[in-house]
Coordinates of C-alpha atoms in Angstrom, one line a residue:
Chain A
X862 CA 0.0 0.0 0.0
X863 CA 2.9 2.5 0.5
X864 CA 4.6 2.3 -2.1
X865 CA 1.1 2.4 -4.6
X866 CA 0.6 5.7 -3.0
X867 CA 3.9 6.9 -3.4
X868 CA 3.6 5.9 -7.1
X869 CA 0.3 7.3 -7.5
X870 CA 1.2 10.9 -6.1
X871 CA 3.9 10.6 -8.4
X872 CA 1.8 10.4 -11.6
X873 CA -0.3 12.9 -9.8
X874 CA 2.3 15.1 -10.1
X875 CA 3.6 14.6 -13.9
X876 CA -0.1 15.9 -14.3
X877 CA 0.3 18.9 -12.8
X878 CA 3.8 19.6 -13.5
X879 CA 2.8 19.1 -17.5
X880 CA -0.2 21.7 -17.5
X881 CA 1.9 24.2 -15.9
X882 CA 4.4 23.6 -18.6
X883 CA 1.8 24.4 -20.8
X884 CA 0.5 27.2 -19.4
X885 CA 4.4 28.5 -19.3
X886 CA 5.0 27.7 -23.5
X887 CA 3.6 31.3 -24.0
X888 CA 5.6 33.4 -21.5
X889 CA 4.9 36.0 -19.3
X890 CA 4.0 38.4 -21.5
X891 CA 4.3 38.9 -25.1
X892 CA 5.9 35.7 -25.9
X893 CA 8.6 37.3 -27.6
X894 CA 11.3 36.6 -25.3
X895 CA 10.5 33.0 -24.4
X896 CA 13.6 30.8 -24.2
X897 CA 12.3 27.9 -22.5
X898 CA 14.1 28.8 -19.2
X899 CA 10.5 28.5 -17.5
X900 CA 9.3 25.6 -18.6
X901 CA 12.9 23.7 -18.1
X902 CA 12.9 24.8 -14.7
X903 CA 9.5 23.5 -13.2
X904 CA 10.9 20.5 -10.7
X905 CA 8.9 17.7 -8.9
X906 CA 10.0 16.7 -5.6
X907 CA 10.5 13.3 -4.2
X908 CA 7.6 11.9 -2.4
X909 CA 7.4 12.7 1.1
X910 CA 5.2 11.1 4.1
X911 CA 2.4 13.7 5.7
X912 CA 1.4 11.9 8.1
X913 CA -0.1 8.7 7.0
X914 CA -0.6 10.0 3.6
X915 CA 2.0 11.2 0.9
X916 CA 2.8 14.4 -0.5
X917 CA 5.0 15.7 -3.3
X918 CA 6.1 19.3 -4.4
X919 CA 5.9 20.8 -7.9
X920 CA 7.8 23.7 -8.1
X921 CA 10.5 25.4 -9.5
X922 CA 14.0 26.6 -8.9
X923 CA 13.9 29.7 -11.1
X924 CA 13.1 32.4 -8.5
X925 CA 12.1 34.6 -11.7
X926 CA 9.2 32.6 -12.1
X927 CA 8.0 32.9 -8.2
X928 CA 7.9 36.7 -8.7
X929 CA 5.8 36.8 -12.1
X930 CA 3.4 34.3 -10.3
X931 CA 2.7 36.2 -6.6
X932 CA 3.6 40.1 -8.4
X933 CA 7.1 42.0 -8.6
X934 CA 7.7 45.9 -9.6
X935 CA 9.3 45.2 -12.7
X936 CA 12.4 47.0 -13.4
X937 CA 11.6 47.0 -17.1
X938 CA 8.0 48.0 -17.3
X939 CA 7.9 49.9 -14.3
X940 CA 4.7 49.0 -13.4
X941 CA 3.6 45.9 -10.6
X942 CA 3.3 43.2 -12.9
X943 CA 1.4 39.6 -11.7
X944 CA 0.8 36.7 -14.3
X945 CA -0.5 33.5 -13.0
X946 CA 0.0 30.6 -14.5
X947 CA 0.5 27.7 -11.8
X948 CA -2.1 28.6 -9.2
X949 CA -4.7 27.9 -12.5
X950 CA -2.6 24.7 -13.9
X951 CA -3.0 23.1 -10.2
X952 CA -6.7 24.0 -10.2
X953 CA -7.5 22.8 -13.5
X954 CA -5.4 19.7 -12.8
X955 CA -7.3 18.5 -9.6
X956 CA -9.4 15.8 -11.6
X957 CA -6.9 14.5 -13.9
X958 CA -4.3 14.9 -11.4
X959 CA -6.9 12.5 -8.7
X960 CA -7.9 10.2 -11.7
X961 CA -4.1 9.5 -12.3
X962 CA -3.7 8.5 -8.8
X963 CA -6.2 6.6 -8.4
X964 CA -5.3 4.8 -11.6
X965 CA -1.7 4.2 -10.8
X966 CA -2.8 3.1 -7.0
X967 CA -4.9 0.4 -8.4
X968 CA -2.4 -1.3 -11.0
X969 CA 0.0 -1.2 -8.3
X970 CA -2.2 -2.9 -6.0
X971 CA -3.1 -5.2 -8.2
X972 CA 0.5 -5.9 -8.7
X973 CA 0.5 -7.0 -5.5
X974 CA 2.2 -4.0 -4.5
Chain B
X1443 CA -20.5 45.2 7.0
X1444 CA -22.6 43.1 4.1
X1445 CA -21.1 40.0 2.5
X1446 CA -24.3 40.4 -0.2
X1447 CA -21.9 40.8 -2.7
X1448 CA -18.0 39.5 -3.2
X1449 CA -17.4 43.1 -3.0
X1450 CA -18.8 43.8 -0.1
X1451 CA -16.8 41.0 1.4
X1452 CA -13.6 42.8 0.2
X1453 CA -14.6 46.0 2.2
X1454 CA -15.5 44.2 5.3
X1455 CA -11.9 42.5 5.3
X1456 CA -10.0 45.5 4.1
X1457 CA -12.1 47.4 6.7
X1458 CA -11.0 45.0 9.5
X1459 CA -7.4 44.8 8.8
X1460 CA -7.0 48.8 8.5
X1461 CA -9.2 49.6 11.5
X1462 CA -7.6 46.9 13.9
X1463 CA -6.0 49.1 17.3
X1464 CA -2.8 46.5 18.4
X1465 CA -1.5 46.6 21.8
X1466 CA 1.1 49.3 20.7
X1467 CA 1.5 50.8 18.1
X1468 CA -0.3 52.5 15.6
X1469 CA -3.2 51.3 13.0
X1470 CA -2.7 49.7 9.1
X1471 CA -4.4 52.7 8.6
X1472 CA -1.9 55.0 9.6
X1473 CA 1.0 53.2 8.4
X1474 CA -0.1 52.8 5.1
X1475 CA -1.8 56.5 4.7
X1476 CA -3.1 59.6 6.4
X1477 CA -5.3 57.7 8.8
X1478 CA -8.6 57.4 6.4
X1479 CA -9.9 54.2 4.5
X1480 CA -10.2 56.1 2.1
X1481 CA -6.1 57.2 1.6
X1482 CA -5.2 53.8 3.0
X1483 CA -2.5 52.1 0.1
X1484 CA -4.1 48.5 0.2
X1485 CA -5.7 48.0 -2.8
X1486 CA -7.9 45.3 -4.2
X1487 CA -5.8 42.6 -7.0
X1488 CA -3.2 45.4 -8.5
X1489 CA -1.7 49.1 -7.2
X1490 CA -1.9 51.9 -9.0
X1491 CA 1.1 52.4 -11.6
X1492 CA 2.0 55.5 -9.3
X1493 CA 1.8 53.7 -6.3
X1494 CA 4.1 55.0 -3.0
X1495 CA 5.8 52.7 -0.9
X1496 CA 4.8 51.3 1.7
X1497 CA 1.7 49.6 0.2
X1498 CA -0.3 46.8 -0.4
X1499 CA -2.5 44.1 -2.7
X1500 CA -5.0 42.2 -1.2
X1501 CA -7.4 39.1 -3.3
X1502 CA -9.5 36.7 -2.9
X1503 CA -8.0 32.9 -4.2
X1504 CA -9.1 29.6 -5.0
X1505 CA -13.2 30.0 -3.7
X1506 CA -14.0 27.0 -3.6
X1507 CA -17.6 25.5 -2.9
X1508 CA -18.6 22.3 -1.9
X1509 CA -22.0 20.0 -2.0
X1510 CA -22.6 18.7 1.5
X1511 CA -23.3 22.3 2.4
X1512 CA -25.5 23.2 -0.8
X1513 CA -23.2 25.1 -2.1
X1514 CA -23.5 27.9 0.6
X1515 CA -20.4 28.1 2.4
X1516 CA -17.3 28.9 0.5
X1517 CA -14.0 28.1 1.3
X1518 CA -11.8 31.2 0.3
X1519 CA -8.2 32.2 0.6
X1520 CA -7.6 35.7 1.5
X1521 CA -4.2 37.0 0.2
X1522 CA -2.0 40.3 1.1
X1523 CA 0.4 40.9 -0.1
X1524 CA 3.1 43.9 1.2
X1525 CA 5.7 45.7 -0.8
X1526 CA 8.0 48.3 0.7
X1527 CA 11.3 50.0 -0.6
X1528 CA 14.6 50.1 0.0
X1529 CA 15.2 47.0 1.6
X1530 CA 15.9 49.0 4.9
X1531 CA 12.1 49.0 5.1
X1532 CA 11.8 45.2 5.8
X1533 CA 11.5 45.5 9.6
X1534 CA 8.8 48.6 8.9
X1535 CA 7.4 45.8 6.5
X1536 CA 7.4 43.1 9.0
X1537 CA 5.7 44.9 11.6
X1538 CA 2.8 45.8 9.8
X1539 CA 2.5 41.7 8.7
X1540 CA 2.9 41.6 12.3
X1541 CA -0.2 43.5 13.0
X1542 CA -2.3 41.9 9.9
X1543 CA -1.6 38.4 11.4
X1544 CA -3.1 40.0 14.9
X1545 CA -6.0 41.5 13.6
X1546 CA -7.0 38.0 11.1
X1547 CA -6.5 35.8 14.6
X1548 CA -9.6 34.4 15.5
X1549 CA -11.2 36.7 13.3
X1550 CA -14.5 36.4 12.9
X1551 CA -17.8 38.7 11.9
X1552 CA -21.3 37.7 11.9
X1553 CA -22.9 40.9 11.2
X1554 CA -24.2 40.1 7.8
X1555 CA -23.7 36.5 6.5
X1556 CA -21.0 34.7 8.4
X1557 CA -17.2 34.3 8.0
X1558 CA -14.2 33.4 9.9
X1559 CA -10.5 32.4 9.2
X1560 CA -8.6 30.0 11.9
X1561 CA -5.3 29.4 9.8
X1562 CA -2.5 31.1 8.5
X1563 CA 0.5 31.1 6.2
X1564 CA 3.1 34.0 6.1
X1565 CA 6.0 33.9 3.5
X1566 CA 9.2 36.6 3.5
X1567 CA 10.1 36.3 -0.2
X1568 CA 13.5 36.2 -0.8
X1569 CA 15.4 39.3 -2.8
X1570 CA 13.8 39.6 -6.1
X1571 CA 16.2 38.8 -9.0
X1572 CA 15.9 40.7 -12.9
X1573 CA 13.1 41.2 -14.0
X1574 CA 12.2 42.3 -10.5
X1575 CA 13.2 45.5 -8.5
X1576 CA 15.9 44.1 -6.0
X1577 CA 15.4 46.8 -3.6
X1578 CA 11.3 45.8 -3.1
X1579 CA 10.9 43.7 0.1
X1580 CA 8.1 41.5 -0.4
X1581 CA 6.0 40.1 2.1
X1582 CA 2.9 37.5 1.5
X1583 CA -0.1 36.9 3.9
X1584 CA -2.6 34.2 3.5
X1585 CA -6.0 33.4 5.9
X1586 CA -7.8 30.5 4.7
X1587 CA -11.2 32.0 4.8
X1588 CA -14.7 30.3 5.5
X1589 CA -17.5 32.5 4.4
X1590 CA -21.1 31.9 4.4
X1591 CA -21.9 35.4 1.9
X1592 CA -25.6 36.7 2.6
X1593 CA -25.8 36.5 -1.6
X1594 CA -25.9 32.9 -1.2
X1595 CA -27.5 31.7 2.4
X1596 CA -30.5 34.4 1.5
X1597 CA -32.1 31.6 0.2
X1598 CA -32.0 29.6 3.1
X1599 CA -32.7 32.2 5.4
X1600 CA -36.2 33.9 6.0
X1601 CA -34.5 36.6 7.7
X1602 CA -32.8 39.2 6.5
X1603 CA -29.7 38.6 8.6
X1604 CA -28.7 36.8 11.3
X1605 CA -29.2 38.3 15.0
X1606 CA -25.7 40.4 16.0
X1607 CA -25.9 39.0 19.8
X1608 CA -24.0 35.9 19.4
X1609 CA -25.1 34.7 22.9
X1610 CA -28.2 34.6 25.3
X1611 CA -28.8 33.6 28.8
X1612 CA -31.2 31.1 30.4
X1613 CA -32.9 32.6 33.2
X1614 CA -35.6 31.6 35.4
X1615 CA -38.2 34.6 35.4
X1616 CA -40.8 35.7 38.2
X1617 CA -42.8 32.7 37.8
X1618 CA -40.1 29.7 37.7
X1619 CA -40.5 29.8 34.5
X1620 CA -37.3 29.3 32.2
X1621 CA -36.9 32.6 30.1
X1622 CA -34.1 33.4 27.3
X1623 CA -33.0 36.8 28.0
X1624 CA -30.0 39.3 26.5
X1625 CA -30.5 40.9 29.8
X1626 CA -26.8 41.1 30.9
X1627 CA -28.0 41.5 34.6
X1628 CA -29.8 38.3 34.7
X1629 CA -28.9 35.6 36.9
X1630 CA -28.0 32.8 34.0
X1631 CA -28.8 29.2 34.1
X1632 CA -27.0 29.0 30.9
X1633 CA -26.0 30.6 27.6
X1634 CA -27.4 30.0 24.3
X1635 CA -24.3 29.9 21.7
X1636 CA -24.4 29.8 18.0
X1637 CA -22.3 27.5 16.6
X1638 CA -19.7 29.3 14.5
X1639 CA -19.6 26.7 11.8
X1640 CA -23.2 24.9 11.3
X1641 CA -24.9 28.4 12.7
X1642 CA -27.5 26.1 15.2
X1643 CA -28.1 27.2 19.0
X1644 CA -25.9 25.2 21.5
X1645 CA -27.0 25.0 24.4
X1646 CA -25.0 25.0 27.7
X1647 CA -26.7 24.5 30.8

């Protein structure tokens, strides 16, 4: 049972971790100056126990992209600037991002896992 | 206050957090303007482009509903966010997160709908890089918010709001007979609660 959960949060988050990588293919702002640093940079943690349960971390290591998702005063523009695009990827991910656990859990289980 | 409207929720809260007298000190109010609502820099999802430092953004995240309550109460986070500059400003900064955690602790109003926040999270973000302003200090607040808005519980409610006493006492009156009073002189048998979260009488004899 632990480790179909700790395989399931896994595929959990490859669901999430995809749609904010396609939420990121656009940029910021205009597009123009996308390189791809973004969307290279969103990470997924190991699995980790919370309590009897497990948890796992999408995020980043880009601090860039932590300031243009809570707001920054942007040197270039300036103007406060806020573009959010992994809040909305983890919302609209909940159901797929459930459905894959669950899916995972199950074949693992019936692995004998 | 009214919560008959999302907005009206965003004055209540932005109301409460401005108005709130700490121990020492002075108010949001002050810090972050002349001492008026009106003047106060804490404004609702984006600054002004002209914006003066201290300030800050407040929002409303993630309301989220759920069926086992008919889709009454709402579970919303509540978001500030506080910028000041230079960086010599962080301890100015931090003292007026300081006061915003004070003022959302236990918070709790009742006088039109119902809504409360028990939880907290509060993040110093780390020295902006490019394309940021490295000299911003940046601090982030966030109440998990439950919130039963009048706009939605009117339906279940035939009265126009809830009571504002939150509490009555059980009394016996002239004839032995027990009485419910607001009387604060009365010699109590018991209170009369409402229950913060499913909004019934409790009663505690």
């Amino acid at each position: 049972m632990n480790e179909a959960g700790r395989r399931g949060i896994i595929a959990a988050a490859y669901i999430v971790s995809n749609n904010v990588k396609r939420n990121l293919r656009g940029g910021y702002t205009s597009g123009e100056f996308v390189t791809g640093q973004s969307i290279n940079a969103v990470t997924i943690s190991d699995p980790f126990r919370l309590g009897p349960n497990w948890g796992i971390r999408v995020g980043t290591n880009l601090l860039y992209n932590l300031f243009w998702e809570l707001g920054h005063m942007n040197i270039f523009t300036h103007r406060f600037e806020r573009v959010e695009k992994w809040r909305p990827a983890l919302f609209d991910s909940r159901d797929a991002a459930a459905a894959a656990y669950a899916r995972v859990y199950i074949e693992t289980m019936e692995r004998g896992g | 206050m009214t919560t008959l409207s999302t907005d009206g929720l965003f004055t209540q809260l932005r109301t409460h957090v401005l108005s709130y007298i700490p121990l020492t000190g002075t108010t949001l109010m002050q810090r972050l303007g002349t001492g008026t609502l009106a003047s106060s820099r804490l404004w609702k999802d984006a600054p002004p482009d002209t914006a003066a430092y201290p300030y800050g953004v407040m929002r409303l995240l993630n309301q989220l509903t759920s069926g086992e309550y008919n889709g009454e109460r709402e579970r919303i986070d509540f978001e500030i966010m506080l910028f000041a500059r230079p960086r010599a400003q962080a301890v100015a900064l931090e003292d007026m997160a300081d006061l915003i955690d004070q003022a959302m602790l236990r918070y709790r109003d009742a006088s039109s709908g119902l809504s409360f926040s028990r939880s907290r999270q509060r993040d110093t973000l780390p020295p902006p890089t490019s394309p940021a302003d490295r000299e911003v200090v940046q601090i982030r607040l966030v109440y998990p918010l439950v919130v039963w808005p009048r706009y939605l519980t009117q339906w279940s409610d035939p009265t126009p709001d809830p009571p504002a006493l939150d509490y009555m006492l059980i009394t016996l009156d002239g004839d032995g007979d027990i009485a419910i009073t607001d009387d604060p002189n009365a010699l109590p048998l018991g209170t009369v609660t409402i229950d913060p979260i499913t909004g019934d009488p409790v009663v505690d004899l």
